[in-house]
Coordinates of C-alpha atoms in Angstrom, one line a residue:
Chain O
M63 CA -26.3 11.3 -15.5
L64 CA -23.3 9.8 -14.8
K65 CA -21.7 7.2 -17.0
V66 CA -21.4 4.0 -14.9
G67 CA -22.6 0.7 -15.6
F68 CA -21.3 -2.7 -16.8
S69 CA -20.6 -4.4 -20.0
R70 CA -20.3 -8.1 -21.0
V71 CA -17.8 -8.5 -23.8
P72 CA -15.1 -11.3 -24.5
V73 CA -11.6 -11.1 -22.7
S74 CA -8.9 -11.7 -25.2
T75 CA -6.3 -14.2 -23.9
A76 CA -4.2 -16.7 -25.5
R77 CA -6.3 -19.3 -23.5
T78 CA -9.7 -18.2 -22.6
H79 CA -11.9 -20.1 -20.5
R80 CA -14.8 -21.9 -22.4
L81 CA -17.6 -19.5 -21.1
L82 CA -20.6 -18.2 -23.0
F83 CA -20.3 -14.2 -23.6
N84 CA -23.2 -11.9 -24.3
L85 CA -22.6 -9.1 -25.3
R86 CA -24.5 -6.5 -23.8
R87 CA -24.3 -3.2 -22.1
I88 CA -26.5 -1.7 -19.3
N89 CA -26.2 1.8 -18.3
L90 CA -27.4 2.5 -14.7
A91 CA -28.7 6.3 -14.0
T92 CA -26.9 7.7 -10.9
P93 CA -27.9 11.2 -9.4
V94 CA -25.6 13.7 -9.4
G95 CA -24.3 14.7 -5.9
N96 CA -23.2 17.9 -4.9
R97 CA -19.6 18.3 -3.9
S98 CA -18.4 20.8 -1.7
K99 CA -15.7 23.3 -2.8
L100 CA -13.4 22.3 0.5
I101 CA -13.7 18.6 -0.6
R102 CA -12.8 19.7 -4.3
S103 CA -9.8 21.8 -3.2
V104 CA -8.2 18.6 -1.5
M105 CA -9.0 16.4 -4.3
G106 CA -7.9 18.4 -7.1
S107 CA -4.3 17.6 -7.6
H108 CA -4.1 14.0 -6.2
G109 CA -6.0 12.0 -8.9
T110 CA -3.2 9.3 -9.3
A111 CA -2.8 6.1 -8.0
S112 CA 0.5 6.8 -6.4
S113 CA 3.7 8.8 -7.0
Q114 CA 5.3 8.4 -10.4
S115 CA 8.9 8.5 -11.7
P116 CA 10.4 6.6 -14.5
K117 CA 13.2 5.6 -12.2
L118 CA 11.4 4.6 -8.8
L119 CA 10.5 1.2 -7.4
F120 CA 8.5 1.6 -4.3
R121 CA 7.3 -1.1 -2.0
Q122 CA 5.2 -0.6 1.4
L123 CA 5.6 -3.5 3.7
F124 CA 3.7 -4.2 7.0
E125 CA 4.9 -5.8 10.3
K126 CA 1.4 -6.9 11.9
E127 CA 2.5 -7.0 15.7
S128 CA 3.8 -3.5 15.8
S129 CA 1.7 -2.2 13.1
T130 CA 4.8 -0.6 11.4
Y131 CA 5.4 0.1 8.0
T132 CA 8.7 -0.3 6.3
Y133 CA 9.6 1.2 3.0
L134 CA 11.5 0.1 0.1
L135 CA 12.6 2.4 -2.6
A136 CA 15.1 2.0 -5.4
D137 CA 16.4 3.6 -8.7
V138 CA 15.7 0.9 -11.2
S139 CA 17.0 2.9 -14.0
H140 CA 20.5 2.5 -12.4
P141 CA 22.6 -0.5 -13.4
D142 CA 23.1 -1.2 -9.9
K143 CA 19.4 -0.7 -8.8
P144 CA 20.4 1.1 -5.5
A145 CA 17.9 0.9 -2.8
V146 CA 17.1 2.0 0.7
L147 CA 14.6 0.8 3.5
I148 CA 13.0 3.1 5.7
D149 CA 12.1 2.0 9.1
P150 CA 13.0 -1.5 9.1
V151 CA 11.6 -3.8 11.5
D152 CA 13.9 -6.4 13.2
K153 CA 11.3 -9.2 13.3
T154 CA 10.8 -8.5 9.3
V155 CA 14.6 -8.1 8.3
D156 CA 14.5 -11.6 6.6
R157 CA 11.4 -10.7 4.5
D158 CA 12.5 -7.4 3.4
L159 CA 16.1 -8.8 2.5
S160 CA 14.5 -11.6 0.6
V161 CA 12.3 -9.0 -1.5
V162 CA 15.4 -6.8 -2.2
K163 CA 17.2 -9.9 -3.5
E164 CA 14.2 -11.2 -5.4
L165 CA 13.9 -7.7 -6.9
G166 CA 17.4 -7.7 -8.0
L167 CA 18.1 -4.6 -5.8
K168 CA 21.4 -3.6 -4.0
L169 CA 20.5 -2.4 -0.6
T170 CA 22.8 0.9 0.3
Y171 CA 21.0 2.3 3.4
A172 CA 18.8 1.4 6.3
M173 CA 17.2 4.4 7.6
N174 CA 15.3 5.3 10.4
T175 CA 12.9 7.9 11.2
H176 CA 13.4 7.7 14.7
V177 CA 14.0 5.1 17.7
H178 CA 11.3 4.8 20.2
A179 CA 9.8 2.1 22.4
D180 CA 7.3 0.9 19.8
H181 CA 9.7 0.9 17.0
V182 CA 12.2 -1.4 17.4
T183 CA 14.6 -0.8 14.2
G184 CA 16.2 -3.7 12.3
S185 CA 19.2 -1.5 10.5
G186 CA 21.5 -3.2 13.1
L187 CA 20.2 -6.7 12.0
I188 CA 20.4 -5.8 8.6
K189 CA 24.2 -4.7 8.9
S190 CA 24.9 -8.0 10.6
K191 CA 23.7 -9.6 7.3
V192 CA 24.8 -7.4 4.6
P193 CA 27.7 -5.4 6.1
E194 CA 28.1 -2.8 3.3
V195 CA 24.5 -1.5 4.1
K196 CA 25.1 1.8 5.9
S197 CA 22.6 2.6 8.8
V198 CA 21.0 5.9 9.0
I199 CA 19.5 8.0 11.7
S200 CA 19.4 11.6 12.9
K201 CA 22.2 13.2 15.0
A202 CA 19.6 14.7 17.4
S203 CA 18.3 11.0 18.1
G204 CA 21.3 10.3 20.4
A205 CA 21.7 6.8 18.8
K206 CA 24.6 5.2 17.0
A207 CA 24.7 4.8 13.3
D208 CA 27.1 5.0 10.2
V209 CA 25.5 8.1 8.9
L210 CA 24.2 10.8 11.7
I211 CA 21.8 13.1 9.8
E212 CA 20.6 16.6 10.3
H213 CA 17.8 18.6 8.7
G214 CA 18.4 19.5 5.2
D215 CA 20.6 16.5 4.5
K216 CA 20.1 14.5 1.3
I217 CA 20.4 10.8 1.1
Y218 CA 21.0 9.6 -2.4
F219 CA 20.2 6.2 -4.1
G220 CA 21.3 6.2 -7.7
D221 CA 19.7 9.5 -9.3
L222 CA 16.7 9.7 -6.6
F223 CA 17.3 11.2 -3.3
L224 CA 15.3 11.8 0.1
E225 CA 15.6 15.0 1.9
T226 CA 15.6 15.4 5.6
R227 CA 13.4 17.5 7.6
A228 CA 13.9 17.6 11.5
T229 CA 10.3 16.9 12.8
P230 CA 10.7 16.6 16.5
G231 CA 8.1 16.4 19.1
H232 CA 7.5 12.4 19.2
T233 CA 10.9 12.3 20.1
S234 CA 13.6 14.9 20.0
G235 CA 15.4 13.1 17.3
C236 CA 12.3 12.6 14.8
V237 CA 12.8 13.2 11.2
T238 CA 10.3 13.4 8.1
Y239 CA 12.3 12.2 5.0
V240 CA 10.9 13.7 1.6
T241 CA 11.5 12.9 -1.9
G242 CA 13.4 15.5 -3.9
D243 CA 13.0 18.1 -6.5
G244 CA 14.3 17.7 -9.8
P245 CA 13.9 15.8 -13.2
D246 CA 12.6 12.0 -12.6
Q247 CA 12.0 12.4 -8.8
P248 CA 8.8 11.1 -7.7
Q249 CA 5.7 13.2 -8.6
P250 CA 3.7 13.9 -6.3
K251 CA 6.4 13.9 -4.0
M252 CA 6.1 11.5 -0.9
A253 CA 6.8 12.2 2.8
F254 CA 7.8 9.5 5.1
T255 CA 6.7 10.9 8.3
G256 CA 7.8 8.4 11.0
D257 CA 5.5 8.9 14.0
A258 CA 5.6 12.6 13.6
L259 CA 2.3 12.8 11.7
L260 CA 0.2 9.5 11.4
I261 CA -3.1 9.0 9.1
R262 CA -5.6 11.3 11.1
G263 CA -3.4 11.1 14.1
C264 CA 0.2 11.4 15.4
G265 CA 2.6 9.8 17.7
R266 CA 2.3 10.0 21.5
T267 CA 4.4 12.8 23.0
D268 CA 4.6 11.8 26.7
F269 CA 7.9 10.2 27.1
Q270 CA 11.1 9.8 25.7
S271 CA 11.9 13.6 24.9
G272 CA 8.3 14.0 23.7
N273 CA 6.8 17.5 23.5
S274 CA 3.6 18.0 22.0
E275 CA 4.2 22.0 21.3
Q276 CA 7.4 21.1 19.4
L277 CA 5.4 18.3 17.5
Y278 CA 2.7 20.8 16.5
K279 CA 5.1 23.2 15.2
S280 CA 7.1 20.4 13.5
V281 CA 4.1 18.9 11.4
H282 CA 2.6 22.7 10.8
S283 CA 6.2 24.0 9.4
Q284 CA 7.8 21.0 8.0
I285 CA 5.0 18.7 6.7
F286 CA 1.8 20.9 6.0
S287 CA 4.2 23.5 4.3
L288 CA 4.7 20.5 1.7
P289 CA 2.3 20.7 -1.8
K290 CA -1.2 19.3 -1.0
D291 CA -0.8 16.8 -3.0
T292 CA 2.3 15.0 -1.0
Y293 CA 1.9 11.4 -0.3
I294 CA 1.9 10.9 3.5
Y295 CA 3.5 7.5 4.5
P296 CA 3.6 7.1 8.0
A297 CA 5.8 4.5 10.3
H298 CA 2.4 3.2 11.9
D299 CA -1.1 2.6 11.1
Y300 CA -3.5 0.9 13.5
K301 CA -6.7 1.2 11.2
G302 CA -5.7 -0.2 8.1
F303 CA -4.7 3.1 6.2
T304 CA -1.9 2.8 4.0
V305 CA -1.2 6.2 2.7
S306 CA -2.9 9.6 2.8
T307 CA -1.7 13.0 1.7
V308 CA -1.0 16.8 3.3
G309 CA -4.2 18.1 1.9
E310 CA -6.2 15.3 3.6
E311 CA -4.3 15.5 6.7
M312 CA -4.9 19.4 6.9
L313 CA -8.5 18.8 6.7
Y314 CA -9.3 15.4 8.5
N315 CA -6.3 14.8 11.1
L316 CA -8.1 14.6 14.3
R317 CA -5.4 16.3 16.6
L318 CA -3.4 18.2 14.1
T319 CA -6.5 20.4 12.8
K320 CA -7.0 21.8 16.1
D321 CA -5.3 24.9 17.2
E322 CA -2.0 24.7 19.3
D323 CA -3.6 24.8 22.9
T324 CA -6.6 22.0 22.2
F325 CA -3.7 20.0 20.5
K326 CA -1.6 19.9 23.7
G327 CA -4.4 19.4 25.7
I328 CA -5.6 16.4 23.6
M329 CA -1.9 14.9 23.9
A330 CA -1.6 15.7 27.6
S331 CA -5.0 13.6 28.2
K332 CA -4.7 11.0 25.8
Y333 CA -1.8 8.6 27.3
C334 CA -1.6 7.4 30.9
S335 CA 0.7 4.3 30.4
Y336 CA 3.8 3.4 28.8
P337 CA 4.1 0.7 26.1
V338 CA 5.4 -2.6 27.4
E339 CA 8.3 -2.1 24.8
I340 CA 9.8 1.1 27.0
K341 CA 11.3 -1.6 29.8
M342 CA 13.6 -2.8 26.7
F343 CA 13.9 0.5 25.2
K344 CA 17.4 1.4 27.0
F345 CA 18.6 -1.6 25.4
L346 CA 17.5 -0.9 22.0
L347 CA 18.5 2.5 21.7
Y348 CA 22.2 2.3 20.8
K349 CA 21.5 -0.8 18.4
V350 CA 20.4 1.0 15.4
Chain M
M168 CA 31.3 3.2 -8.9
L169 CA 27.8 3.9 -7.8
K170 CA 26.6 7.4 -7.2
V171 CA 25.5 7.2 -3.6
G172 CA 25.6 9.5 -0.8
F173 CA 24.3 12.0 1.2
S174 CA 24.6 15.8 1.1
R175 CA 23.8 18.5 3.6
V176 CA 21.9 21.6 2.2
P177 CA 19.1 23.8 3.5
V178 CA 15.5 22.7 3.1
S179 CA 13.4 25.7 1.7
T180 CA 10.4 26.1 3.7
A181 CA 8.4 29.0 4.8
R182 CA 8.9 28.5 8.5
T183 CA 12.0 26.4 9.0
H184 CA 13.5 25.2 12.0
R185 CA 16.4 27.3 13.7
L186 CA 19.0 24.8 12.7
L187 CA 22.6 25.1 11.8
F188 CA 23.1 24.2 8.2
N189 CA 26.4 22.6 7.1
L190 CA 27.0 22.4 3.3
R191 CA 29.0 19.1 2.2
R192 CA 28.6 16.1 0.4
I193 CA 30.0 12.7 0.8
N194 CA 30.4 10.1 -1.9
L195 CA 30.4 6.6 -0.6
A196 CA 32.1 4.2 -3.2
T197 CA 30.2 1.2 -3.5
P198 CA 31.0 -2.1 -5.3
V199 CA 29.0 -2.9 -8.3
G200 CA 27.3 -6.1 -8.0
N201 CA 26.5 -8.8 -10.7
R202 CA 22.8 -9.1 -11.5
S203 CA 21.4 -12.0 -13.3
K204 CA 19.4 -11.8 -16.7
L205 CA 16.6 -13.5 -15.2
I206 CA 16.0 -10.9 -12.4
R207 CA 16.4 -8.1 -15.0
S208 CA 13.8 -9.6 -17.0
V209 CA 11.7 -9.1 -14.3
M210 CA 12.7 -5.7 -13.3
G211 CA 12.7 -4.1 -16.6
S212 CA 9.2 -3.0 -16.9
H213 CA 8.0 -2.1 -13.4
G214 CA 10.1 0.7 -12.4
T215 CA 7.3 3.1 -11.1
A216 CA 6.0 3.7 -7.7
S217 CA 2.7 2.4 -8.7
S218 CA 0.1 2.3 -11.6
Q219 CA -0.5 5.8 -13.2
S220 CA -3.7 7.2 -14.9
P221 CA -4.6 10.9 -14.7
K222 CA -7.8 10.0 -13.8
L223 CA -7.3 7.4 -11.0
L224 CA -7.5 7.6 -7.3
F225 CA -6.2 4.5 -5.9
R226 CA -6.4 3.3 -2.1
Q227 CA -5.4 0.1 -0.5
L228 CA -7.2 -0.6 2.9
F229 CA -6.6 -3.3 5.6
E230 CA -8.4 -5.2 7.8
K231 CA -5.9 -6.7 10.3
E232 CA -7.8 -9.6 11.9
S233 CA -8.6 -11.4 8.5
S234 CA -5.5 -9.7 6.9
T235 CA -7.9 -8.6 4.1
Y236 CA -7.1 -6.0 1.6
T237 CA -10.1 -3.7 0.6
Y238 CA -9.3 -1.4 -2.6
L239 CA -10.9 2.0 -3.6
L240 CA -10.7 3.1 -6.9
A241 CA -12.5 6.4 -8.2
D242 CA -12.3 8.7 -11.3
V243 CA -11.4 11.8 -10.0
S244 CA -11.7 13.4 -13.3
H245 CA -15.2 12.8 -13.6
P246 CA -17.6 15.4 -11.8
D247 CA -19.2 13.1 -9.4
K248 CA -15.8 11.2 -8.7
P249 CA -17.8 7.6 -9.2
A250 CA -15.9 5.1 -7.0
V251 CA -15.8 1.2 -6.5
L252 CA -15.0 -0.7 -3.6
I253 CA -13.3 -4.2 -4.1
D254 CA -13.7 -6.8 -1.4
P255 CA -15.0 -4.6 1.5
V256 CA -15.2 -6.2 4.9
D257 CA -18.2 -6.1 7.1
K258 CA -16.0 -5.0 10.0
T259 CA -14.3 -2.0 8.3
V260 CA -17.4 -0.8 6.4
D261 CA -17.5 2.5 8.4
R262 CA -14.0 3.3 7.9
D263 CA -14.2 2.6 4.1
L264 CA -17.4 4.8 4.3
S265 CA -15.7 7.6 5.9
V266 CA -12.7 7.7 3.4
V267 CA -15.3 7.8 0.5
K268 CA -16.9 10.7 2.1
E269 CA -13.8 12.7 2.9
L270 CA -12.4 12.3 -0.6
G271 CA -15.6 13.7 -2.0
L272 CA -16.3 10.3 -4.0
K273 CA -19.7 8.6 -5.0
L274 CA -19.7 5.3 -4.4
T275 CA -21.3 3.3 -6.9
Y276 CA -20.5 -0.5 -6.8
A277 CA -19.3 -2.6 -4.0
M278 CA -17.6 -5.5 -5.6
N279 CA -16.4 -9.1 -4.6
T280 CA -13.8 -11.3 -6.0
H281 CA -15.7 -14.1 -4.0
V282 CA -17.3 -15.1 -1.0
H283 CA -15.3 -17.6 1.4
A284 CA -15.3 -18.6 5.1
D285 CA -12.3 -16.1 5.7
H286 CA -13.7 -13.7 3.7
V287 CA -17.0 -11.9 5.2
T288 CA -18.3 -9.3 2.6
G289 CA -19.3 -5.9 3.7
S290 CA -21.2 -5.2 0.6
G291 CA -24.4 -5.8 2.1
L292 CA -23.8 -3.5 5.0
I293 CA -22.8 -0.8 2.5
K294 CA -25.9 -1.0 0.8
S295 CA -28.1 -0.7 4.1
K296 CA -26.1 2.3 4.8
V297 CA -25.8 3.7 1.1
P298 CA -29.0 2.3 -0.7
E299 CA -27.8 3.4 -4.2
V300 CA -24.7 1.3 -4.2
K301 CA -24.9 -1.8 -6.4
S302 CA -23.5 -5.0 -4.9
V303 CA -21.2 -7.3 -7.3
I304 CA -20.3 -10.8 -7.4
S305 CA -20.1 -13.3 -10.1
K306 CA -23.1 -15.4 -11.2
A307 CA -20.8 -18.7 -10.6
S308 CA -20.6 -17.9 -6.8
G309 CA -24.3 -18.6 -6.3
A310 CA -24.6 -15.8 -4.0
K311 CA -27.2 -12.7 -4.4
A312 CA -26.2 -9.2 -5.7
D313 CA -27.4 -6.4 -7.5
V314 CA -25.2 -7.3 -10.3
L315 CA -24.4 -11.1 -11.1
I316 CA -21.0 -10.7 -13.4
E317 CA -19.6 -13.3 -16.0
H318 CA -16.2 -13.5 -17.6
G319 CA -15.7 -10.7 -19.9
D320 CA -18.3 -8.3 -18.1
K321 CA -17.0 -4.7 -17.5
I322 CA -17.4 -2.6 -14.4
Y323 CA -17.3 1.3 -15.6
F324 CA -16.8 3.9 -13.0
G325 CA -16.5 7.1 -15.0
D326 CA -14.1 6.8 -17.9
L327 CA -12.2 4.0 -15.9
F328 CA -13.4 0.2 -15.9
L329 CA -12.8 -3.1 -14.5
E330 CA -12.9 -6.3 -16.5
T331 CA -13.8 -9.5 -15.1
R332 CA -11.5 -12.8 -15.6
A333 CA -13.1 -15.9 -14.2
T334 CA -10.5 -17.3 -12.3
P335 CA -12.2 -20.2 -10.5
G336 CA -10.2 -22.8 -8.1
H337 CA -9.9 -21.4 -4.7
T338 CA -14.2 -21.3 -5.1
S339 CA -16.2 -22.0 -8.1
G340 CA -17.0 -18.4 -8.2
C341 CA -13.9 -16.6 -7.7
V342 CA -13.0 -13.8 -10.5
T343 CA -9.9 -11.3 -11.0
Y344 CA -10.8 -7.8 -11.8
V345 CA -8.3 -6.1 -14.2
T346 CA -8.0 -2.6 -15.1
G347 CA -9.0 -2.1 -18.8
D348 CA -7.1 -1.0 -21.8
G349 CA -7.1 2.6 -23.6
P350 CA -6.4 6.0 -22.9
D351 CA -6.2 7.2 -19.3
Q352 CA -6.6 3.6 -18.2
P353 CA -4.0 2.7 -15.3
Q354 CA -0.3 1.6 -16.5
P355 CA 1.0 -0.8 -15.9
K356 CA -2.1 -2.5 -15.2
M357 CA -3.6 -3.5 -11.8
A358 CA -5.2 -6.9 -11.2
F359 CA -7.2 -7.4 -8.1
T360 CA -6.8 -11.2 -7.6
G361 CA -8.7 -12.0 -4.7
D362 CA -7.5 -15.6 -3.2
A363 CA -6.9 -16.8 -6.5
L364 CA -3.4 -15.6 -6.3
L365 CA -1.8 -14.3 -3.3
I366 CA 1.7 -12.7 -3.2
R367 CA 4.1 -15.8 -3.2
G368 CA 1.0 -18.1 -2.5
C369 CA -2.6 -18.6 -3.4
G370 CA -5.9 -19.4 -1.5
R371 CA -6.6 -22.9 -0.5
T372 CA -8.8 -25.1 -2.4
D373 CA -9.7 -28.0 0.0
F374 CA -13.3 -26.9 0.5
Q375 CA -16.5 -24.9 -0.6
S376 CA -16.2 -26.0 -4.2
G377 CA -12.5 -25.8 -4.4
N378 CA -10.2 -27.5 -7.2
S379 CA -6.3 -27.2 -7.2
E380 CA -6.5 -28.3 -10.7
Q381 CA -8.7 -25.8 -11.8
L382 CA -6.7 -23.1 -9.8
Y383 CA -3.8 -23.9 -11.3
K384 CA -5.3 -23.5 -14.8
S385 CA -7.1 -20.0 -13.8
V386 CA -3.9 -18.7 -12.8
H387 CA -1.7 -19.8 -15.5
S388 CA -4.3 -18.9 -18.4
Q389 CA -5.9 -15.4 -16.9
I390 CA -3.3 -14.0 -14.8
F391 CA 0.0 -15.1 -15.8
S392 CA -1.1 -14.0 -19.5
L393 CA -1.3 -10.5 -18.4
P394 CA 1.8 -8.3 -18.9
K395 CA 4.6 -8.8 -16.7
D396 CA 4.4 -5.4 -15.4
T397 CA 0.9 -5.8 -14.1
Y398 CA 0.5 -5.1 -10.3
I399 CA -1.1 -7.9 -8.3
Y400 CA -3.2 -6.8 -5.6
P401 CA -4.7 -9.7 -3.4
A402 CA -7.6 -10.1 -1.1
H403 CA -5.4 -11.2 1.5
D404 CA -1.8 -11.1 3.0
Y405 CA -0.6 -12.6 5.9
K406 CA 3.2 -11.6 5.9
G407 CA 3.1 -7.9 5.2
F408 CA 3.5 -7.5 1.5
T409 CA 1.1 -5.1 -0.2
V410 CA 1.4 -5.6 -3.8
S411 CA 3.5 -7.7 -6.2
T412 CA 3.7 -8.2 -10.0
V413 CA 2.9 -10.9 -12.6
G414 CA 6.6 -11.0 -13.3
E415 CA 7.4 -11.5 -9.7
E416 CA 4.8 -14.2 -9.0
M417 CA 5.8 -16.0 -12.1
L418 CA 9.4 -16.4 -10.8
Y419 CA 9.0 -16.4 -7.1
N420 CA 5.3 -17.9 -6.3
L421 CA 6.1 -20.8 -4.1
R422 CA 3.1 -22.7 -5.5
L423 CA 2.3 -21.6 -8.9
T424 CA 5.6 -21.6 -10.1
K425 CA 5.7 -25.5 -9.9
D426 CA 4.3 -28.1 -12.3
E427 CA 0.7 -28.9 -12.0
D428 CA 1.0 -32.4 -10.5
T429 CA 3.6 -30.9 -7.9
F430 CA 0.9 -27.9 -7.4
K431 CA -1.9 -30.3 -6.9
G432 CA -0.2 -32.4 -4.3
I433 CA 1.3 -29.2 -2.2
M434 CA -2.5 -28.2 -2.2
A435 CA -3.8 -31.6 -1.1
S436 CA -1.2 -31.9 1.7
K437 CA -1.3 -28.2 2.9
Y438 CA -4.7 -27.9 4.8
C439 CA -6.1 -30.2 7.3
S440 CA -8.5 -28.0 9.3
Y441 CA -11.4 -25.5 8.3
P442 CA -11.0 -22.1 9.5
V443 CA -13.5 -21.2 12.2
E444 CA -15.6 -18.8 10.2
I445 CA -16.7 -22.0 8.1
K446 CA -19.4 -22.5 10.7
M447 CA -20.9 -19.4 10.1
F448 CA -20.5 -19.4 6.4
K449 CA -23.7 -20.9 5.5
F450 CA -25.5 -17.6 7.1
L451 CA -23.2 -15.4 5.2
L452 CA -23.0 -16.9 1.8
Y453 CA -26.5 -15.2 0.5
K454 CA -25.8 -11.9 2.5
V455 CA -23.7 -10.1 -0.4

């Protein structure tokens, strides 16, 4: 029998409401269900609420219109609380900078996993408001930024760092940022996958240097090779998911769990029209 | 000088891309800014990515149309992985049950912080699909459910539990669920505040038994009395925030940081029309 139930006991606070408290406890018998070995293997190592580091402050932020996630990470053990924003969106720059200020952080990098028609970066706007911030994007993207990174590069903020993995395929310049190895680095790891790997899906590969074969190889070699309990934080989500894990996506991703030829077929048949933002893209590409 | 910078080193994976790796490291000098004592006091104790318990699995889920958050918590150390959903939404029940199934969890409770016109619960629909799930709501809400809870009641799932705090004011039946004290319970604590306390705001108090004076007292006595590093997980967010802390809201909440009379004035002047869903509410109230 499973130990579930509810009990009624007083809540100890300085100023409790004047309510009548009854002390009782009810145990509800619940049948024990079967669990497959497969599911157990996925679950085994991600039983925590989120990644943990005594130094890390982490916030996930959402831009509703484009369904884009922006991530704020900071080393709050450092006197200056240096922080990075991953994939800031132009429309929410003021919100993001306000949070940075309220939390007493010092924003050092505005990092991009990629630029794309549905992904209008706010790093240029951030730089216009906070000139000391450095914009970051991959060299392979062809975009301009203060720091042009390549596979293997590490971005430090305080004692914490993010490692760059080239994950082209959605665009030729896509990268995934992965939290580091070492003392005080977040455990489980966190991977900011941009559009290379979405929760149960992936970014389109039909325009702007997209290549489904390349994306398949990128995800399998660079993301699915991470520990299974690594948290997946994508650039977008359209169904209300906020996080997944490598283990989950290896089992349940609707596209990347297929063999390569099936995946390429799915990607070839999936999209037939460009997003509206493509028309604006040529003006945005060089404004990272 | 602040230690920030980036380095270029190979990423060690089984199947790396064939890229040229350059080994170098650049240190960027960054001026050390001033930080106020006030901000430091807020930041001091929430330097982690999220709450941590070796037993807890936690997922935050979003319903975009109503900007509602649903929360999934499970004790994954228990053989049955008993789970609860807080504030499930009718439109996303299939998504939520799919996640529960994929993660190998056993859903035991569908819990509601409240029912309201903008907050259409999915717990009735969940029960129709998974009959062994018990719906939970406060006795004071006047709604029907399998478990009618009161202030001080605890809801157990495995070895973890949520404690109920009556936080009326948005509606007379609003409650906040707070993770428990004790070994293996999440640290920092997590408070699921419903509409009593939103990030930088609060729920409206102008209809359906709303009372601004009551809400002010509820938040100050039942939520602001929690440890300052307690994570605030609200039922809704309209600006893309996913989480806050008690300490942050005590400093930056746009309404609850005011004195009580100012707060009541804000709430009296803020709203002049009912949401569309109010017309449907009488049909929904008793379908928890």
